[in-house]
Amino acid sequence: MIQTIQVKTSSKTEFIDVTRSVHEAVRKTGVKDGLCFVFVPHTTAAITINENADPTVPQDILMQLNKIVPFQDRYQHGKAILPLTSRPASLDL
């Protein structure tokens, strides 16, 4: 049973809390027991888990990503897109 959640972004990098959307999608299925698999089918997006107790954590993560994968560098391939595709991969470290 596949459910789709549409997410709109407003900047190059940002954190969007999809918890309520995922919860609502699962509720609509009527499933009471099982697993929920959340998947992003694009290289410029990633899913990360955060307890969301401290609202400054996403800001700190974005700050670190800016250090690890800066937007302005001497990229040879896909100069405009490479930083966006490298950032989600950095979250998997």
Backbone as numpy.savetxt, mean C-alpha at the origin, in Angstrom:
# Nx Ny Nz CAx CAy CAz Cx Cy Cz
-14.71 -16.56 -3.87 -15.55 -15.40 -3.87 -14.65 -14.16 -3.87
-14.64 -13.44 -4.96 -13.76 -12.28 -5.09 -14.55 -10.99 -4.94
-14.04 -10.12 -4.12 -14.61 -8.78 -3.92 -13.55 -7.78 -4.36
-13.96 -6.68 -4.95 -13.03 -5.64 -5.38 -13.28 -4.36 -4.60
-12.20 -3.76 -4.16 -12.28 -2.48 -3.44 -11.53 -1.45 -4.28
-12.17 -0.38 -4.61 -11.54 0.71 -5.36 -10.90 1.68 -4.36
-9.65 2.05 -4.62 -8.94 2.99 -3.76 -8.41 4.11 -4.63
-8.71 5.33 -4.27 -8.18 6.50 -4.99 -7.09 7.14 -4.15
-6.03 7.55 -4.83 -4.93 8.21 -4.15 -4.87 9.67 -4.57
-4.16 10.45 -3.78 -4.08 11.88 -4.09 -2.64 12.39 -4.15
-1.67 11.50 -3.93 -0.27 11.91 -4.02 0.57 10.72 -4.47
1.86 10.98 -4.75 2.75 9.91 -5.22 2.90 8.80 -4.19
3.05 9.18 -2.93 3.17 8.18 -1.87 2.26 8.55 -0.72
1.50 7.59 -0.27 0.62 7.81 0.87 0.16 6.47 1.42
-0.28 6.51 2.65 -0.87 5.34 3.29 -2.38 5.54 3.30
-3.11 4.52 2.91 -4.57 4.56 2.94 -5.04 3.37 3.76
-5.77 3.65 4.81 -6.29 2.59 5.67 -7.52 1.97 5.00
-7.39 0.71 4.61 -8.49 0.01 3.93 -9.22 -0.97 4.86
-8.94 -0.88 6.14 -9.52 -1.83 7.10 -11.03 -1.87 7.02
-11.68 -0.72 7.07 -13.15 -0.68 7.04 -13.69 -1.22 5.72
-13.03 -0.87 4.62 -13.47 -1.35 3.31 -13.36 -2.87 3.20
-12.27 -3.43 3.71 -12.10 -4.88 3.69 -13.14 -5.54 4.60
-13.32 -4.98 5.77 -14.32 -5.52 6.71 -15.71 -5.54 6.07
-16.07 -4.46 5.42 -17.39 -4.35 4.78 -17.51 -5.35 3.62
-16.47 -5.51 2.84 -16.50 -6.47 1.73 -16.70 -7.89 2.25
-16.02 -8.23 3.33 -16.18 -9.57 3.93 -17.58 -9.72 4.50
-18.06 -8.70 5.18 -19.42 -8.76 5.77 -20.48 -9.01 4.69
-20.34 -8.35 3.56 -21.32 -8.49 2.47 -21.36 -9.90 1.90
-20.26 -10.64 2.02 -20.25 -12.01 1.48 -21.05 -12.96 2.36
-21.21 -12.62 3.62 -21.90 -13.51 4.53 -21.00 -14.58 5.12
-19.76 -14.61 4.75 -18.82 -15.60 5.27 -18.55 -15.29 6.74
-18.66 -16.29 7.57 -18.45 -16.10 9.01 -17.12 -16.66 9.50
-16.53 -17.56 8.74 -15.29 -18.19 9.16 -14.44 -18.47 7.92
-13.15 -18.14 8.00 -12.27 -18.40 6.86 -11.14 -17.39 6.81
-10.56 -17.26 5.63 -9.44 -16.35 5.42 -9.85 -15.26 4.44
-9.26 -14.11 4.62 -9.46 -13.00 3.70 -8.08 -12.68 3.12
-7.97 -12.77 1.83 -6.71 -12.50 1.13 -6.83 -11.14 0.45
-5.95 -10.22 0.79 -5.96 -8.88 0.20 -4.77 -8.79 -0.76
-5.05 -8.42 -1.99 -4.05 -8.42 -3.05 -4.10 -7.11 -3.83
-2.95 -6.56 -4.15 -2.85 -5.36 -4.99 -2.15 -5.77 -6.27
-2.85 -5.73 -7.41 -2.24 -6.21 -8.66 -1.46 -5.15 -9.42
-0.68 -4.38 -8.74 0.10 -3.35 -9.44 1.44 -3.16 -8.75
2.46 -2.86 -9.52 3.81 -2.74 -8.97 4.05 -1.43 -8.22
3.15 -0.47 -8.35 3.36 0.81 -7.65 2.56 0.89 -6.36
2.02 -0.23 -5.91 1.25 -0.25 -4.67 1.70 -1.42 -3.81
1.45 -1.31 -2.52 1.81 -2.38 -1.59 0.82 -2.41 -0.44
0.77 -3.53 0.20 -0.06 -3.68 1.40 0.89 -3.90 2.57
0.67 -3.16 3.62 1.46 -3.35 4.82 0.50 -3.42 6.00
0.91 -4.09 7.04 0.07 -4.22 8.23 0.64 -3.33 9.32
-0.23 -2.55 9.92 0.15 -1.64 10.99 -0.99 -1.59 11.97
-0.71 -1.62 13.25 -1.78 -1.62 14.25 -2.53 -0.30 14.30
-1.98 0.72 13.67 -2.64 2.02 13.56 -2.87 2.70 14.92
-2.10 2.33 15.91 -2.24 2.94 17.23 -1.59 4.32 17.28
-0.54 4.50 16.50 0.17 5.78 16.49 0.09 6.36 15.08
-0.61 7.46 14.88 -0.80 8.01 13.54 0.48 8.55 12.90
1.56 8.65 13.65 2.81 9.16 13.07 3.64 8.05 12.40
3.28 6.79 12.64 4.04 5.68 12.05 4.05 5.74 10.52
2.91 5.91 9.85 2.96 6.02 8.39 3.84 7.17 7.91
3.83 8.29 8.61 4.70 9.41 8.24 6.16 9.02 8.36
6.50 8.30 9.42 7.88 7.86 9.60 8.30 6.86 8.52
7.40 5.95 8.16 7.71 4.98 7.11 7.94 5.70 5.79
7.08 6.67 5.46 7.26 7.44 4.22 8.57 8.22 4.24
8.94 8.75 5.39 10.21 9.47 5.51 11.39 8.52 5.21
11.33 7.31 5.74 12.39 6.34 5.49 12.41 5.91 4.02
11.24 5.72 3.42 11.18 5.36 2.00 11.80 6.46 1.13
11.59 7.71 1.52 12.20 8.82 0.78 13.72 8.77 0.84
14.26 8.26 1.95 15.71 8.11 2.08 16.21 6.92 1.27
15.48 5.81 1.32 15.90 4.58 0.64 15.74 4.70 -0.87
14.61 5.25 -1.31 14.30 5.37 -2.73 13.86 6.81 -3.02
14.82 7.70 -3.20 14.46 9.10 -3.47 13.83 9.25 -4.86
12.94 10.24 -5.00 12.33 10.49 -6.30 13.35 11.05 -7.29
14.25 11.85 -6.81 15.26 12.44 -7.69 16.58 11.68 -7.53
16.94 10.94 -8.56 18.20 10.22 -8.56 18.57 9.97 -10.02
19.64 9.27 -10.25 20.10 9.03 -11.62 19.58 7.69 -12.13
18.28 7.48 -12.12 17.69 6.23 -12.59 17.86 6.11 -14.10
18.18 4.91 -14.56 18.37 4.67 -15.98 17.12 4.14 -16.67
16.33 3.38 -15.95 15.14 2.78 -16.53 13.89 3.44 -15.95
12.99 3.85 -16.79 11.71 4.40 -16.34 11.88 5.49 -15.31
12.61 6.53 -15.67 12.97 7.56 -14.70 11.79 8.09 -13.90
10.63 8.20 -14.51 9.47 8.74 -13.79 8.81 7.68 -12.93
8.87 6.44 -13.34 8.12 5.39 -12.66 8.97 4.54 -11.72
10.27 4.47 -11.94 11.11 3.59 -11.14 11.01 3.83 -9.63
11.04 5.06 -9.15 10.90 5.24 -7.70 9.57 4.70 -7.18
8.51 4.80 -7.98 7.21 4.32 -7.54 7.15 2.80 -7.50
7.86 2.13 -8.39 7.85 0.67 -8.37 8.82 0.12 -7.35
9.86 0.87 -7.03 10.86 0.40 -6.05 10.37 0.55 -4.62
9.53 1.51 -4.35 9.06 1.74 -2.98 8.26 0.57 -2.42
7.26 0.04 -3.14 6.55 -1.13 -2.59 7.49 -2.30 -2.34
8.46 -2.51 -3.22 9.41 -3.60 -3.02 10.23 -3.39 -1.75
10.50 -2.14 -1.42 11.27 -1.83 -0.20 10.50 -2.20 1.05
9.19 -2.20 1.00 8.39 -2.58 2.17 8.49 -4.06 2.47
8.91 -4.86 1.50 9.04 -6.29 1.69 10.32 -6.69 2.38
11.22 -5.75 2.63 12.51 -6.07 3.22 12.38 -6.69 4.58
